[in-house]
Amino acid sequence: MTNEERVQRAVELFMSGYGCCQSVVAAFADLYGLTDEQAKLVAAGFGGGVGRMRMMCGAVSGLVILAGLNDGQTEGDDREGKAHCYKVVQGLLERSKAENGSLICAELLGLKSPVPPGNFMPDERNAEYYRKRPCAAKVESAARIFADYLDQLHNTNPDHRHS
């Protein structure tokens, strides 16, 4: 599957009812040995800006998960590894903020404030939902940002462990 196909898959997943984070992570999951189901489970709680609290955008959270899978460290005392992962995350998020204006779900949706805890029922996915929400475009943006990152990484370091 090409990276462009992965971007389109992310949008298709979102349009078929999956959360923003699930859609972004699942589109790239096979690169990291995750099944589609595992990716969707790992990303499930990040929907709606983390548990529908409208905090960090789910698509952006997907970028963070993918950065960890691609560039994360596994040793607790690996400061250089942590620093590298954090650098990657910050770069991906800076690009997302530049493209979309914010990393915060509530701001992207034009809400005055995050949804208070206890309001956990997701909105019904219907034509009106998809018409008024910018989420599909944010999913596409996040997936494209990560695809571009992988392409750049592959072009500069063909032996990278996950490219």
PDB file of N, CA and C in Angstrom, residues 53-117:
ATOM      1  N   MET A  53     -13.638  14.912  25.343  1.00  0.00           N
ATOM      2  CA  MET A  53     -13.478  16.107  26.176  1.00  0.00           C
ATOM      3  C   MET A  53     -12.994  17.300  25.360  1.00  0.00           C
ATOM      4  N   ARG A  54     -12.805  17.100  24.054  1.00  0.00           N
ATOM      5  CA  ARG A  54     -12.429  18.166  23.119  1.00  0.00           C
ATOM      6  C   ARG A  54     -11.090  18.805  23.456  1.00  0.00           C
ATOM      7  N   MET A  55     -10.178  18.002  23.961  1.00  0.00           N
ATOM      8  CA  MET A  55      -8.827  18.478  24.262  1.00  0.00           C
ATOM      9  C   MET A  55      -7.986  18.343  22.992  1.00  0.00           C
ATOM     10  N   MET A  56      -6.864  17.625  23.022  1.00  0.00           N
ATOM     11  CA  MET A  56      -6.041  17.501  21.816  1.00  0.00           C
ATOM     12  C   MET A  56      -6.803  16.703  20.749  1.00  0.00           C
ATOM     13  N   CYS A  57      -6.805  17.239  19.540  1.00  0.00           N
ATOM     14  CA  CYS A  57      -7.461  16.626  18.385  1.00  0.00           C
ATOM     15  C   CYS A  57      -7.069  15.150  18.268  1.00  0.00           C
ATOM     16  N   GLY A  58      -8.046  14.299  18.014  1.00  0.00           N
ATOM     17  CA  GLY A  58      -7.776  12.870  17.863  1.00  0.00           C
ATOM     18  C   GLY A  58      -6.832  12.560  16.719  1.00  0.00           C
ATOM     19  N   ALA A  59      -6.953  13.273  15.619  1.00  0.00           N
ATOM     20  CA  ALA A  59      -6.046  13.040  14.490  1.00  0.00           C
ATOM     21  C   ALA A  59      -4.613  13.373  14.897  1.00  0.00           C
ATOM     22  N   VAL A  60      -4.449  14.421  15.693  1.00  0.00           N
ATOM     23  CA  VAL A  60      -3.135  14.805  16.195  1.00  0.00           C
ATOM     24  C   VAL A  60      -2.625  13.749  17.180  1.00  0.00           C
ATOM     25  N   SER A  61      -3.508  13.242  18.028  1.00  0.00           N
ATOM     26  CA  SER A  61      -3.124  12.156  18.927  1.00  0.00           C
ATOM     27  C   SER A  61      -2.641  10.954  18.127  1.00  0.00           C
ATOM     28  N   GLY A  62      -3.272  10.705  16.989  1.00  0.00           N
ATOM     29  CA  GLY A  62      -2.822   9.629  16.110  1.00  0.00           C
ATOM     30  C   GLY A  62      -1.394   9.844  15.639  1.00  0.00           C
ATOM     31  N   LEU A  63      -1.066  11.090  15.325  1.00  0.00           N
ATOM     32  CA  LEU A  63       0.317  11.412  14.951  1.00  0.00           C
ATOM     33  C   LEU A  63       1.283  11.064  16.081  1.00  0.00           C
ATOM     34  N   VAL A  64       0.893  11.361  17.307  1.00  0.00           N
ATOM     35  CA  VAL A  64       1.758  11.081  18.457  1.00  0.00           C
ATOM     36  C   VAL A  64       1.953   9.576  18.619  1.00  0.00           C
ATOM     37  N   ILE A  65       0.875   8.815  18.503  1.00  0.00           N
ATOM     38  CA  ILE A  65       0.984   7.357  18.605  1.00  0.00           C
ATOM     39  C   ILE A  65       1.895   6.818  17.517  1.00  0.00           C
ATOM     40  N   LEU A  66       1.694   7.270  16.291  1.00  0.00           N
ATOM     41  CA  LEU A  66       2.524   6.787  15.181  1.00  0.00           C
ATOM     42  C   LEU A  66       3.985   7.182  15.357  1.00  0.00           C
ATOM     43  N   ALA A  67       4.234   8.381  15.857  1.00  0.00           N
ATOM     44  CA  ALA A  67       5.618   8.796  16.110  1.00  0.00           C
ATOM     45  C   ALA A  67       6.261   7.879  17.142  1.00  0.00           C
ATOM     46  N   GLY A  68       5.511   7.512  18.164  1.00  0.00           N
ATOM     47  CA  GLY A  68       6.034   6.587  19.160  1.00  0.00           C
ATOM     48  C   GLY A  68       6.329   5.227  18.573  1.00  0.00           C
ATOM     49  N   LEU A  69       5.428   4.733  17.743  1.00  0.00           N
ATOM     50  CA  LEU A  69       5.658   3.433  17.104  1.00  0.00           C
ATOM     51  C   LEU A  69       6.869   3.480  16.183  1.00  0.00           C
ATOM     52  N   ASN A  70       7.044   4.583  15.500  1.00  0.00           N
ATOM     53  CA  ASN A  70       8.122   4.703  14.525  1.00  0.00           C
ATOM     54  C   ASN A  70       9.459   5.086  15.157  1.00  0.00           C
ATOM     55  N   ASP A  71       9.424   5.960  16.143  1.00  0.00           N
ATOM     56  CA  ASP A  71      10.660   6.553  16.654  1.00  0.00           C
ATOM     57  C   ASP A  71      10.805   6.471  18.168  1.00  0.00           C
ATOM     58  N   GLY A  72       9.930   5.731  18.820  1.00  0.00           N
ATOM     59  CA  GLY A  72       9.970   5.659  20.277  1.00  0.00           C
ATOM     60  C   GLY A  72      11.128   4.831  20.799  1.00  0.00           C
ATOM     61  N   GLN A  73      11.398   5.011  22.084  1.00  0.00           N
ATOM     62  CA  GLN A  73      12.438   4.245  22.741  1.00  0.00           C
ATOM     63  C   GLN A  73      11.770   3.248  23.687  1.00  0.00           C
ATOM     64  N   THR A  74      12.487   2.193  24.036  1.00  0.00           N
ATOM     65  CA  THR A  74      11.924   1.169  24.910  1.00  0.00           C
ATOM     66  C   THR A  74      12.694   0.995  26.214  1.00  0.00           C
ATOM     67  N   GLU A  75      13.780   1.697  26.368  1.00  0.00           N
ATOM     68  CA  GLU A  75      14.561   1.642  27.604  1.00  0.00           C
ATOM     69  C   GLU A  75      14.299   2.912  28.409  1.00  0.00           C
ATOM     70  N   GLY A  76      13.968   2.753  29.665  1.00  0.00           N
ATOM     71  CA  GLY A  76      13.612   3.883  30.506  1.00  0.00           C
ATOM     72  C   GLY A  76      14.700   4.924  30.659  1.00  0.00           C
ATOM     73  N   ASP A  77      15.951   4.498  30.618  1.00  0.00           N
ATOM     74  CA  ASP A  77      17.049   5.443  30.810  1.00  0.00           C
ATOM     75  C   ASP A  77      17.646   5.949  29.500  1.00  0.00           C
ATOM     76  N   ASP A  78      16.967   5.717  28.405  1.00  0.00           N
ATOM     77  CA  ASP A  78      17.450   6.138  27.088  1.00  0.00           C
ATOM     78  C   ASP A  78      17.039   7.594  26.829  1.00  0.00           C
ATOM     79  N   ARG A  79      17.775   8.529  27.412  1.00  0.00           N
ATOM     80  CA  ARG A  79      17.448   9.943  27.260  1.00  0.00           C
ATOM     81  C   ARG A  79      17.556  10.403  25.815  1.00  0.00           C
ATOM     82  N   GLU A  80      18.566   9.924  25.107  1.00  0.00           N
ATOM     83  CA  GLU A  80      18.726  10.306  23.699  1.00  0.00           C
ATOM     84  C   GLU A  80      17.553   9.794  22.873  1.00  0.00           C
ATOM     85  N   GLY A  81      17.122   8.573  23.144  1.00  0.00           N
ATOM     86  CA  GLY A  81      15.970   8.015  22.433  1.00  0.00           C
ATOM     87  C   GLY A  81      14.701   8.801  22.704  1.00  0.00           C
ATOM     88  N   LYS A  82      14.495   9.163  23.973  1.00  0.00           N
ATOM     89  CA  LYS A  82      13.332   9.983  24.329  1.00  0.00           C
ATOM     90  C   LYS A  82      13.397  11.330  23.620  1.00  0.00           C
ATOM     91  N   ALA A  83      14.585  11.934  23.659  1.00  0.00           N
ATOM     92  CA  ALA A  83      14.749  13.241  23.026  1.00  0.00           C
ATOM     93  C   ALA A  83      14.447  13.162  21.531  1.00  0.00           C
ATOM     94  N   HIS A  84      14.924  12.105  20.876  1.00  0.00           N
ATOM     95  CA  HIS A  84      14.657  11.951  19.448  1.00  0.00           C
ATOM     96  C   HIS A  84      13.149  11.838  19.194  1.00  0.00           C
ATOM     97  N   CYS A  85      12.480  11.008  19.967  1.00  0.00           N
ATOM     98  CA  CYS A  85      11.030  10.844  19.791  1.00  0.00           C
ATOM     99  C   CYS A  85      10.306  12.164  20.028  1.00  0.00           C
ATOM    100  N   TYR A  86      10.673  12.870  21.079  1.00  0.00           N
ATOM    101  CA  TYR A  86      10.033  14.152  21.370  1.00  0.00           C
ATOM    102  C   TYR A  86      10.269  15.157  20.247  1.00  0.00           C
ATOM    103  N   LYS A  87      11.463  15.131  19.679  1.00  0.00           N
ATOM    104  CA  LYS A  87      11.767  16.025  18.552  1.00  0.00           C
ATOM    105  C   LYS A  87      10.863  15.705  17.364  1.00  0.00           C
ATOM    106  N   VAL A  88      10.695  14.424  17.074  1.00  0.00           N
ATOM    107  CA  VAL A  88       9.814  14.011  15.975  1.00  0.00           C
ATOM    108  C   VAL A  88       8.385  14.458  16.257  1.00  0.00           C
ATOM    109  N   VAL A  89       7.891  14.187  17.467  1.00  0.00           N
ATOM    110  CA  VAL A  89       6.528  14.579  17.836  1.00  0.00           C
ATOM    111  C   VAL A  89       6.350  16.086  17.677  1.00  0.00           C
ATOM    112  N   GLN A  90       7.288  16.863  18.210  1.00  0.00           N
ATOM    113  CA  GLN A  90       7.150  18.313  18.115  1.00  0.00           C
ATOM    114  C   GLN A  90       7.139  18.795  16.667  1.00  0.00           C
ATOM    115  N   GLY A  91       7.960  18.183  15.831  1.00  0.00           N
ATOM    116  CA  GLY A  91       7.974  18.562  14.422  1.00  0.00           C
ATOM    117  C   GLY A  91       6.660  18.243  13.721  1.00  0.00           C
ATOM    118  N   LEU A  92       6.114  17.061  13.979  1.00  0.00           N
ATOM    119  CA  LEU A  92       4.844  16.677  13.371  1.00  0.00           C
ATOM    120  C   LEU A  92       3.718  17.588  13.848  1.00  0.00           C
ATOM    121  N   LEU A  93       3.704  17.878  15.144  1.00  0.00           N
ATOM    122  CA  LEU A  93       2.653  18.725  15.684  1.00  0.00           C
ATOM    123  C   LEU A  93       2.784  20.181  15.253  1.00  0.00           C
ATOM    124  N   GLU A  94       4.003  20.662  15.098  1.00  0.00           N
ATOM    125  CA  GLU A  94       4.193  22.018  14.576  1.00  0.00           C
ATOM    126  C   GLU A  94       3.619  22.125  13.168  1.00  0.00           C
ATOM    127  N   ARG A  95       3.859  21.103  12.355  1.00  0.00           N
ATOM    128  CA  ARG A  95       3.312  21.137  10.990  1.00  0.00           C
ATOM    129  C   ARG A  95       1.785  21.080  11.024  1.00  0.00           C
ATOM    130  N   SER A  96       1.232  20.224  11.883  1.00  0.00           N
ATOM    131  CA  SER A  96      -0.218  20.127  11.975  1.00  0.00           C
ATOM    132  C   SER A  96      -0.831  21.451  12.415  1.00  0.00           C
ATOM    133  N   LYS A  97      -0.229  22.085  13.404  1.00  0.00           N
ATOM    134  CA  LYS A  97      -0.752  23.372  13.873  1.00  0.00           C
ATOM    135  C   LYS A  97      -0.646  24.436  12.780  1.00  0.00           C
ATOM    136  N   ALA A  98       0.451  24.430  12.046  1.00  0.00           N
ATOM    137  CA  ALA A  98       0.613  25.397  10.956  1.00  0.00           C
ATOM    138  C   ALA A  98      -0.445  25.183   9.876  1.00  0.00           C
ATOM    139  N   GLU A  99      -0.755  23.937   9.576  1.00  0.00           N
ATOM    140  CA  GLU A  99      -1.738  23.638   8.523  1.00  0.00           C
ATOM    141  C   GLU A  99      -3.170  23.860   8.973  1.00  0.00           C
ATOM    142  N   ASN A 100      -3.454  23.595  10.255  1.00  0.00           N
ATOM    143  CA  ASN A 100      -4.843  23.560  10.707  1.00  0.00           C
ATOM    144  C   ASN A 100      -5.219  24.664  11.682  1.00  0.00           C
ATOM    145  N   GLY A 101      -4.240  25.419  12.174  1.00  0.00           N
ATOM    146  CA  GLY A 101      -4.522  26.538  13.053  1.00  0.00           C
ATOM    147  C   GLY A 101      -4.540  26.205  14.532  1.00  0.00           C
ATOM    148  N   SER A 102      -4.685  24.946  14.875  1.00  0.00           N
ATOM    149  CA  SER A 102      -4.735  24.556  16.280  1.00  0.00           C
ATOM    150  C   SER A 102      -4.489  23.058  16.389  1.00  0.00           C
ATOM    151  N   LEU A 103      -4.166  22.622  17.593  1.00  0.00           N
ATOM    152  CA  LEU A 103      -4.066  21.197  17.909  1.00  0.00           C
ATOM    153  C   LEU A 103      -5.225  20.767  18.800  1.00  0.00           C
ATOM    154  N   ILE A 104      -6.070  21.710  19.169  1.00  0.00           N
ATOM    155  CA  ILE A 104      -7.134  21.480  20.145  1.00  0.00           C
ATOM    156  C   ILE A 104      -8.460  21.228  19.429  1.00  0.00           C
ATOM    157  N   CYS A 105      -9.074  20.105  19.759  1.00  0.00           N
ATOM    158  CA  CYS A 105     -10.332  19.696  19.136  1.00  0.00           C
ATOM    159  C   CYS A 105     -11.398  20.788  19.231  1.00  0.00           C
ATOM    160  N   ALA A 106     -11.624  21.326  20.434  1.00  0.00           N
ATOM    161  CA  ALA A 106     -12.669  22.344  20.615  1.00  0.00           C
ATOM    162  C   ALA A 106     -12.436  23.542  19.702  1.00  0.00           C
ATOM    163  N   GLU A 107     -11.194  23.973  19.584  1.00  0.00           N
ATOM    164  CA  GLU A 107     -10.882  25.124  18.725  1.00  0.00           C
ATOM    165  C   GLU A 107     -11.127  24.780  17.262  1.00  0.00           C
ATOM    166  N   LEU A 108     -10.744  23.584  16.855  1.00  0.00           N
ATOM    167  CA  LEU A 108     -10.954  23.175  15.469  1.00  0.00           C
ATOM    168  C   LEU A 108     -12.438  23.073  15.134  1.00  0.00           C
ATOM    169  N   LEU A 109     -13.252  22.735  16.142  1.00  0.00           N
ATOM    170  CA  LEU A 109     -14.700  22.636  15.943  1.00  0.00           C
ATOM    171  C   LEU A 109     -15.412  23.972  16.156  1.00  0.00           C
ATOM    172  N   GLY A 110     -14.661  24.994  16.575  1.00  0.00           N
ATOM    173  CA  GLY A 110     -15.270  26.302  16.813  1.00  0.00           C
ATOM    174  C   GLY A 110     -16.078  26.365  18.100  1.00  0.00           C
ATOM    175  N   LEU A 111     -15.771  25.500  19.065  1.00  0.00           N
ATOM    176  CA  LEU A 111     -16.478  25.509  20.341  1.00  0.00           C
ATOM    177  C   LEU A 111     -15.812  26.509  21.288  1.00  0.00           C
ATOM    178  N   LYS A 112     -16.597  27.092  22.158  1.00  0.00           N
ATOM    179  CA  LYS A 112     -16.068  28.081  23.104  1.00  0.00           C
ATOM    180  C   LYS A 112     -15.200  27.432  24.176  1.00  0.00           C
ATOM    181  N   SER A 113     -15.547  26.202  24.563  1.00  0.00           N
ATOM    182  CA  SER A 113     -14.790  25.523  25.614  1.00  0.00           C
ATOM    183  C   SER A 113     -14.901  24.014  25.419  1.00  0.00           C
ATOM    184  N   PRO A 114     -13.992  23.273  26.032  1.00  0.00           N
ATOM    185  CA  PRO A 114     -14.079  21.812  25.943  1.00  0.00           C
ATOM    186  C   PRO A 114     -15.381  21.302  26.565  1.00  0.00           C
ATOM    187  N   VAL A 115     -15.791  20.138  26.145  1.00  0.00           N
ATOM    188  CA  VAL A 115     -16.986  19.499  26.694  1.00  0.00           C
ATOM    189  C   VAL A 115     -16.658  19.052  28.116  1.00  0.00           C
ATOM    190  N   PRO A 116     -17.520  19.337  29.086  1.00  0.00           N
ATOM    191  CA  PRO A 116     -17.231  18.920  30.457  1.00  0.00           C
ATOM    192  C   PRO A 116     -17.294  17.400  30.608  1.00  0.00           C
ATOM    193  N   PRO A 117     -16.538  16.857  31.551  1.00  0.00           N
ATOM    194  CA  PRO A 117     -16.603  15.413  31.802  1.00  0.00           C
ATOM    195  C   PRO A 117     -18.037  14.986  32.091  1.00  0.00           C
TER     196      PRO A 117
END
